[in-house]
mmCIF file of C-alpha atoms and ligand atoms in Angstrom:
data_model
loop_
_atom_site.group_PDB
_atom_site.id
_atom_site.type_symbol
_atom_site.label_atom_id
_atom_site.label_comp_id
_atom_site.label_asym_id
_atom_site.label_seq_id
_atom_site.Cartn_x
_atom_site.Cartn_y
_atom_site.Cartn_z
ATOM 1 C CA MET F 1 107.437 133.385 161.761
ATOM 2 C CA SER F 2 109.391 131.837 164.754
ATOM 3 C CA MET F 3 111.968 129.135 164.909
ATOM 4 C CA GLU F 4 110.430 127.742 167.115
ATOM 5 C CA ASN F 5 107.377 126.740 163.823
ATOM 6 C CA LYS F 6 110.009 126.649 161.396
ATOM 7 C CA ASP F 7 110.140 122.389 161.559
ATOM 8 C CA ALA F 8 106.423 122.267 162.828
ATOM 9 C CA ILE F 9 103.883 120.598 159.866
ATOM 10 C CA ARG F 10 100.220 120.966 160.346
ATOM 11 C CA VAL F 11 98.007 118.356 158.294
ATOM 12 C CA ILE F 12 94.627 118.290 157.281
ATOM 13 C CA LEU F 13 93.040 115.051 156.362
ATOM 14 C CA LEU F 14 89.900 115.990 154.470
ATOM 15 C CA GLY F 15 87.206 113.718 153.266
ATOM 16 C CA PRO F 16 83.865 111.761 153.999
ATOM 17 C CA PRO F 17 82.654 109.596 157.271
ATOM 18 C CA GLY F 18 84.060 106.062 157.402
ATOM 19 C CA ALA F 19 87.033 107.584 154.485
ATOM 20 C CA GLY F 20 90.064 106.683 156.155
ATOM 21 C CA LYS F 21 90.208 109.380 158.048
ATOM 22 C CA GLY F 22 91.456 107.843 161.472
ATOM 23 C CA THR F 23 92.709 104.698 161.264
ATOM 24 C CA GLN F 24 95.439 106.470 158.748
ATOM 25 C CA ALA F 25 96.030 109.998 161.503
ATOM 26 C CA VAL F 26 96.878 106.593 164.169
ATOM 27 C CA PHE F 27 99.682 105.813 161.398
ATOM 28 C CA ILE F 28 100.874 109.171 160.053
ATOM 29 C CA SER F 29 100.945 110.016 164.042
ATOM 30 C CA ARG F 30 103.474 107.825 164.902
ATOM 31 C CA SER F 31 105.199 108.205 161.666
ATOM 32 C CA LEU F 32 105.752 111.838 162.457
ATOM 33 C CA GLY F 33 105.130 111.863 165.389
ATOM 34 C CA ILE F 34 102.621 114.918 166.340
ATOM 35 C CA PRO F 35 99.769 114.735 167.927
ATOM 36 C CA HIS F 36 96.188 113.970 166.811
ATOM 37 C CA ILE F 37 93.206 115.880 166.685
ATOM 38 C CA ALA F 38 89.866 114.561 165.713
ATOM 39 C CA SER F 39 86.932 116.880 166.613
ATOM 40 C CA GLY F 40 84.154 113.605 166.335
ATOM 41 C CA ASP F 41 86.681 112.167 169.142
ATOM 42 C CA LEU F 42 86.009 115.837 171.762
ATOM 43 C CA PHE F 43 83.294 115.850 171.273
ATOM 44 C CA ARG F 44 82.301 111.971 172.036
ATOM 45 C CA GLU F 45 85.101 112.751 174.663
ATOM 46 C CA ALA F 46 82.905 115.908 175.999
ATOM 47 C CA GLN F 47 79.645 113.444 175.686
ATOM 48 C CA SER F 48 80.585 110.198 178.265
ATOM 49 C CA LYS F 49 82.278 113.120 180.236
ATOM 50 C CA GLY F 50 78.974 115.133 180.612
ATOM 51 C CA THR F 51 80.160 118.200 180.004
ATOM 52 C CA GLU F 52 78.143 121.859 179.157
ATOM 53 C CA LEU F 53 79.421 120.723 175.703
ATOM 54 C CA GLY F 54 78.886 117.206 175.272
ATOM 55 C CA LEU F 55 75.246 118.099 176.625
ATOM 56 C CA LEU F 56 75.021 121.076 173.705
ATOM 57 C CA VAL F 57 76.851 118.529 170.810
ATOM 58 C CA LYS F 58 73.898 116.344 171.655
ATOM 59 C CA SER F 59 71.709 115.657 169.199
ATOM 60 C CA TYR F 60 73.890 117.726 167.073
ATOM 61 C CA MET F 61 75.385 113.951 166.919
ATOM 62 C CA GLU F 62 72.693 112.404 166.701
ATOM 63 C CA LYS F 63 70.836 113.383 163.356
ATOM 64 C CA GLY F 64 74.350 113.887 162.083
ATOM 65 C CA GLU F 65 74.001 117.698 161.427
ATOM 66 C CA LEU F 66 77.260 119.279 161.621
ATOM 67 C CA ILE F 67 78.107 121.486 165.218
ATOM 68 C CA PRO F 68 78.108 125.307 164.741
ATOM 69 C CA ASP F 69 81.271 126.525 163.391
ATOM 70 C CA GLU F 70 81.348 129.486 166.701
ATOM 71 C CA ILE F 71 81.652 126.608 169.032
ATOM 72 C CA THR F 72 83.875 123.542 167.434
ATOM 73 C CA VAL F 73 86.283 126.616 165.842
ATOM 74 C CA ALA F 74 86.948 127.304 169.751
ATOM 75 C CA MET F 75 87.489 123.519 170.742
ATOM 76 C CA VAL F 76 89.283 121.939 167.996
ATOM 77 C CA LEU F 77 92.032 126.145 168.785
ATOM 78 C CA GLU F 78 92.324 125.358 172.317
ATOM 79 C CA ARG F 79 93.299 121.583 171.508
ATOM 80 C CA SER F 80 95.618 123.086 169.178
ATOM 81 C CA ALA F 81 97.168 125.126 170.643
ATOM 82 C CA ALA F 82 98.423 122.955 173.879
ATOM 83 C CA PRO F 83 102.079 122.120 174.186
ATOM 84 C CA ASP F 84 101.971 118.455 172.651
ATOM 85 C CA CYS F 85 100.908 120.489 169.175
ATOM 86 C CA LYS F 86 103.934 122.625 169.417
ATOM 87 C CA LYS F 87 105.659 120.561 166.052
ATOM 88 C CA GLY F 88 102.515 120.251 163.951
ATOM 89 C CA TYR F 89 99.325 118.369 164.093
ATOM 90 C CA ILE F 90 97.523 116.471 161.859
ATOM 91 C CA LEU F 91 93.397 117.786 161.563
ATOM 92 C CA ASP F 92 90.954 114.670 160.671
ATOM 93 C CA GLY F 93 87.528 115.808 160.329
ATOM 94 C CA PHE F 94 87.779 119.904 161.042
ATOM 95 C CA PRO F 95 87.627 121.740 159.223
ATOM 96 C CA ARG F 96 84.480 120.240 157.932
ATOM 97 C CA THR F 97 83.001 123.895 156.629
ATOM 98 C CA ILE F 98 84.871 126.614 154.747
ATOM 99 C CA GLY F 99 83.476 129.629 157.832
ATOM 100 C CA GLN F 100 85.687 126.744 159.719
ATOM 101 C CA ALA F 101 88.692 126.306 157.332
ATOM 102 C CA LYS F 102 88.953 130.505 157.260
ATOM 103 C CA ALA F 103 88.846 131.242 161.028
ATOM 104 C CA LEU F 104 91.255 128.065 161.127
ATOM 105 C CA ASP F 105 93.736 130.444 158.603
ATOM 106 C CA LYS F 106 93.140 133.525 160.128
ATOM 107 C CA ALA F 107 93.716 132.071 163.907
ATOM 108 C CA LEU F 108 97.147 130.527 161.844
ATOM 109 C CA GLU F 109 98.446 133.333 160.435
ATOM 110 C CA ASP F 110 97.636 135.938 162.966
ATOM 111 C CA LYS F 111 100.893 133.466 164.539
ATOM 112 C CA GLY F 112 102.268 133.387 161.481
ATOM 113 C CA ASP F 113 101.739 129.626 161.306
ATOM 114 C CA THR F 114 100.211 127.665 158.220
ATOM 115 C CA ILE F 115 98.343 124.699 156.967
ATOM 116 C CA ASP F 116 101.318 122.458 155.115
ATOM 117 C CA LYS F 117 99.083 119.849 153.632
ATOM 118 C CA VAL F 118 95.895 118.371 152.812
ATOM 119 C CA VAL F 119 95.141 115.568 151.634
ATOM 120 C CA TYR F 120 91.469 114.295 150.227
ATOM 121 C CA ILE F 121 91.170 111.029 150.874
ATOM 122 C CA LYS F 122 88.459 109.850 147.302
ATOM 123 C CA VAL F 123 85.966 107.358 148.585
ATOM 124 C CA SER F 124 82.747 105.935 146.689
ATOM 125 C CA ASP F 125 79.579 106.447 148.740
ATOM 126 C CA ASN F 126 78.736 102.439 148.555
ATOM 127 C CA GLU F 127 82.378 101.660 149.747
ATOM 128 C CA LEU F 128 81.154 104.142 152.554
ATOM 129 C CA LEU F 129 78.404 102.322 153.116
ATOM 130 C CA ARG F 130 80.308 99.151 153.402
ATOM 131 C CA ARG F 131 83.181 100.787 155.881
ATOM 132 C CA LEU F 132 80.997 102.476 158.408
ATOM 133 C CA SER F 133 78.239 99.599 158.558
ATOM 134 C CA GLY F 134 81.389 96.660 160.100
ATOM 135 C CA ARG F 135 83.298 99.641 161.548
ATOM 136 C CA TRP F 136 83.926 98.906 165.257
ATOM 137 C CA ILE F 137 85.752 101.594 168.114
ATOM 138 C CA CYS F 138 87.891 101.426 170.804
ATOM 139 C CA ARG F 139 85.724 103.810 173.976
ATOM 140 C CA ASP F 140 89.295 104.602 175.403
ATOM 141 C CA CYS F 141 92.109 105.089 172.274
ATOM 142 C CA GLN F 142 88.922 105.655 170.352
ATOM 143 C CA THR F 143 91.343 103.218 167.281
ATOM 144 C CA PRO F 144 89.391 102.292 164.324
ATOM 145 C CA TYR F 145 88.241 98.292 163.666
ATOM 146 C CA HIS F 146 86.266 97.121 160.395
ATOM 147 C CA ILE F 147 84.902 93.362 161.224
ATOM 148 C CA VAL F 148 85.920 92.700 157.193
ATOM 149 C CA GLU F 149 89.194 94.680 156.633
ATOM 150 C CA SER F 150 91.070 95.259 159.992
ATOM 151 C CA PRO F 151 89.363 93.246 163.089
ATOM 152 C CA PRO F 152 91.183 93.037 166.023
ATOM 153 C CA LYS F 153 92.704 89.966 167.299
ATOM 154 C CA VAL F 154 90.113 89.307 170.008
ATOM 155 C CA PRO F 155 87.027 89.937 169.130
ATOM 156 C CA GLY F 156 85.566 93.684 171.551
ATOM 157 C CA ILE F 157 88.693 94.284 172.470
ATOM 158 C CA CYS F 158 91.852 96.579 171.396
ATOM 159 C CA ASP F 159 94.635 95.866 170.220
ATOM 160 C CA ARG F 160 96.592 99.002 171.340
ATOM 161 C CA CYS F 161 95.471 100.527 174.601
ATOM 162 C CA GLY F 162 92.581 95.995 175.597
ATOM 163 C CA GLY F 163 90.245 99.102 175.411
ATOM 164 C CA LYS F 164 86.192 97.942 174.881
ATOM 165 C CA LEU F 165 85.234 98.212 171.471
ATOM 166 C CA TYR F 166 81.789 99.737 170.359
ATOM 167 C CA GLN F 167 79.620 100.312 167.262
ATOM 168 C CA ARG F 168 79.237 104.301 166.946
ATOM 169 C CA ALA F 169 75.237 105.517 167.826
ATOM 170 C CA ASP F 170 75.304 107.912 164.255
ATOM 171 C CA ASP F 171 76.619 104.809 162.062
ATOM 172 C CA ASN F 172 73.169 103.000 161.623
ATOM 173 C CA GLU F 173 71.763 104.107 157.856
ATOM 174 C CA LYS F 174 69.785 106.621 159.006
ATOM 175 C CA THR F 175 72.039 108.588 159.692
ATOM 176 C CA VAL F 176 75.201 107.737 158.036
ATOM 177 C CA LYS F 177 72.514 108.994 155.035
ATOM 178 C CA ASN F 178 72.529 112.634 156.845
ATOM 179 C CA ARG F 179 76.228 112.567 157.087
ATOM 180 C CA LEU F 180 77.141 111.181 153.445
ATOM 181 C CA SER F 181 74.691 114.340 152.320
ATOM 182 C CA VAL F 182 76.192 117.201 155.331
ATOM 183 C CA TYR F 183 79.232 116.017 153.579
ATOM 184 C CA SER F 184 78.192 116.837 150.113
ATOM 185 C CA SER F 185 76.748 120.022 150.801
ATOM 186 C CA GLN F 186 78.675 121.437 153.388
ATOM 187 C CA THR F 187 82.489 120.055 153.944
ATOM 188 C CA VAL F 188 82.623 119.242 149.263
ATOM 189 C CA PRO F 189 83.035 122.995 148.371
ATOM 190 C CA LEU F 190 86.758 122.616 151.244
ATOM 191 C CA ILE F 191 88.641 120.366 147.897
ATOM 192 C CA ASP F 192 88.654 123.664 145.784
ATOM 193 C CA TYR F 193 89.091 125.811 148.587
ATOM 194 C CA TYR F 194 92.352 123.718 149.456
ATOM 195 C CA GLY F 195 93.503 122.803 145.846
ATOM 196 C CA ASP F 196 93.061 126.985 145.093
ATOM 197 C CA ALA F 197 95.379 127.228 148.044
ATOM 198 C CA GLY F 198 97.631 125.237 146.363
ATOM 199 C CA LYS F 199 97.702 122.588 148.672
ATOM 200 C CA LEU F 200 95.422 119.124 148.223
ATOM 201 C CA VAL F 201 96.792 116.153 147.589
ATOM 202 C CA GLU F 202 94.523 113.468 145.893
ATOM 203 C CA VAL F 203 94.699 109.963 148.017
ATOM 204 C CA ASP F 204 92.707 107.013 145.920
ATOM 205 C CA GLY F 205 90.891 106.190 149.160
ATOM 206 C CA SER F 206 89.783 102.768 148.015
ATOM 207 C CA GLN F 207 93.204 100.695 148.218
ATOM 208 C CA GLY F 208 93.665 98.394 150.567
ATOM 209 C CA ILE F 209 94.427 100.376 154.529
ATOM 210 C CA ASP F 210 98.600 99.623 153.674
ATOM 211 C CA ASN F 211 98.894 101.318 150.590
ATOM 212 C CA VAL F 212 97.017 103.834 151.070
ATOM 213 C CA ALA F 213 98.779 104.762 153.570
ATOM 214 C CA LYS F 214 101.678 104.497 151.382
ATOM 215 C CA ALA F 215 100.088 106.523 149.447
ATOM 216 C CA ILE F 216 99.966 109.879 152.506
ATOM 217 C CA LEU F 217 103.107 108.775 153.909
ATOM 218 C CA ALA F 218 104.889 110.273 150.758
ATOM 219 C CA ALA F 219 102.441 112.934 150.403
ATOM 220 C CA VAL F 220 103.804 114.733 153.717
ATOM 221 C CA ASN F 221 106.305 113.658 154.684
ATOM 222 C CA PRO F 222 108.979 116.457 154.411
ATOM 223 C CA SER F 223 111.833 113.981 153.714
ATOM 224 C CA GLU F 224 109.933 112.315 150.907
HETATM 225 P P1 ADP Q 301 87.079 107.861 159.056
HETATM 226 O O1 ADP Q 301 88.093 108.566 160.498
HETATM 227 O O2 ADP Q 301 87.217 108.840 157.487
HETATM 228 O O3 ADP Q 301 85.115 108.571 159.362
HETATM 229 P P2 ADP Q 301 87.764 105.797 159.745
HETATM 230 O O4 ADP Q 301 89.233 106.097 159.709
HETATM 231 O O5 ADP Q 301 87.360 105.371 160.634
HETATM 232 O O6 ADP Q 301 86.985 106.570 158.845
HETATM 233 O O7 ADP Q 301 87.669 104.007 159.073
HETATM 234 C C1 ADP Q 301 85.960 103.511 158.495
HETATM 235 C C2 ADP Q 301 86.142 102.078 158.531
HETATM 236 O O8 ADP Q 301 86.213 101.615 157.487
HETATM 237 C C3 ADP Q 301 86.964 101.690 159.513
HETATM 238 O O9 ADP Q 301 86.035 100.778 160.131
HETATM 239 C C4 ADP Q 301 88.252 101.338 158.922
HETATM 240 O O10 ADP Q 301 88.772 100.318 160.108
HETATM 241 C C5 ADP Q 301 87.580 100.855 158.009
HETATM 242 N N1 ADP Q 301 88.733 100.906 156.948
HETATM 243 C C6 ADP Q 301 88.997 102.256 156.984
HETATM 244 N N2 ADP Q 301 91.202 102.138 155.936
HETATM 245 C C7 ADP Q 301 89.918 101.563 154.680
HETATM 246 C C8 ADP Q 301 90.997 101.058 154.072
HETATM 247 N N3 ADP Q 301 91.303 101.701 152.866
HETATM 248 N N4 ADP Q 301 90.396 99.705 153.138
HETATM 249 C C9 ADP Q 301 88.972 99.218 154.354
HETATM 250 N N5 ADP Q 301 88.498 98.986 154.726
HETATM 251 C C10 ADP Q 301 89.278 100.374 155.582
HETATM 252 P P1 AMP Q 302 82.917 112.231 162.563
HETATM 253 O O1 AMP Q 302 83.759 111.577 163.864
HETATM 254 O O2 AMP Q 302 84.341 112.884 162.781
HETATM 255 O O3 AMP Q 302 82.312 111.540 162.141
HETATM 256 O O4 AMP Q 302 82.520 113.639 163.777
HETATM 257 C C1 AMP Q 302 80.725 112.587 164.259
HETATM 258 C C2 AMP Q 302 79.982 114.094 163.947
HETATM 259 O O5 AMP Q 302 80.620 115.045 165.606
HETATM 260 C C3 AMP Q 302 79.823 114.648 163.203
HETATM 261 O O6 AMP Q 302 78.506 114.073 162.694
HETATM 262 C C4 AMP Q 302 79.246 116.190 163.483
HETATM 263 O O7 AMP Q 302 78.012 116.307 164.148
HETATM 264 C C5 AMP Q 302 80.168 116.322 164.758
HETATM 265 N N1 AMP Q 302 81.403 116.877 163.735
HETATM 266 C C6 AMP Q 302 82.630 116.586 164.262
HETATM 267 N N2 AMP Q 302 83.309 117.548 164.270
HETATM 268 C C7 AMP Q 302 82.691 118.668 163.355
HETATM 269 C C8 AMP Q 302 83.216 119.754 162.783
HETATM 270 N N3 AMP Q 302 84.503 119.786 162.136
HETATM 271 N N4 AMP Q 302 82.197 120.489 162.180
HETATM 272 C C9 AMP Q 302 80.571 120.243 163.254
HETATM 273 N N5 AMP Q 302 80.589 119.482 163.607
HETATM 274 C C10 AMP Q 302 81.270 118.423 163.744
#
């Protein structure tokens, strides 16, 4: 292992759509001083820029289906190789399949690196539906809000950057149900995958935002 990477911390936030991964990533990123890499945000950015990748992934995202592993892995590995990731990063929404997890492990292993912690944020399906149907997101910095749980100070405007808030097209009931079923069949196996590797920490995501943040920080912060 190189000296440069010795102090790095790499964390995966694992959990169903709506569990609070993006919400919590904002706190951990600030607290540990490492970037937040959300595969969904990267795909949405590609779509809004109208890139080739954006056009390729559009129909998968509209239906709530997963984008093929090869495309997703290449995109995330490229992002995680950027200079700001030297001290580590928080992965949100990636990996989502065993294939993606193995590709990530292999890429890290080749560099003598590893994933330190996988935080599994557990929340019931009913609560996920409630959260996703009330979710609003900043078009510019992607911060998530909730009409009841964490409303912005000024309706429709992001507290952090002043950007406009919008509701994701795939947060409609039909697509959410498909995303939850895709999560059960393709992503749930990762709980055992990382459990067997001794990296999994389970956090009760049904608590309020602040308590979930405290539980996650205690689990990932090496100084705690
Ligand atoms: P994910 O990134 O896992 O899909 P988000 O972080 O976007 O989930 O959260 C989904 C919705 O639930 C958002 O509207 C967010 O404001 C809200 N939310 C997040 N954490 C909590 C919580 N602990 N309690 C209540 N609502 C929450
Ligand atoms: P998210 O923002 O994490 O809810 O992801 C939104 C959509 O982006 C998903 O429904 C998928 O279509 C796609 N996506 C995001 N991350 C991945 C991933 N790791 N693997 C495959 N598809 C993904």
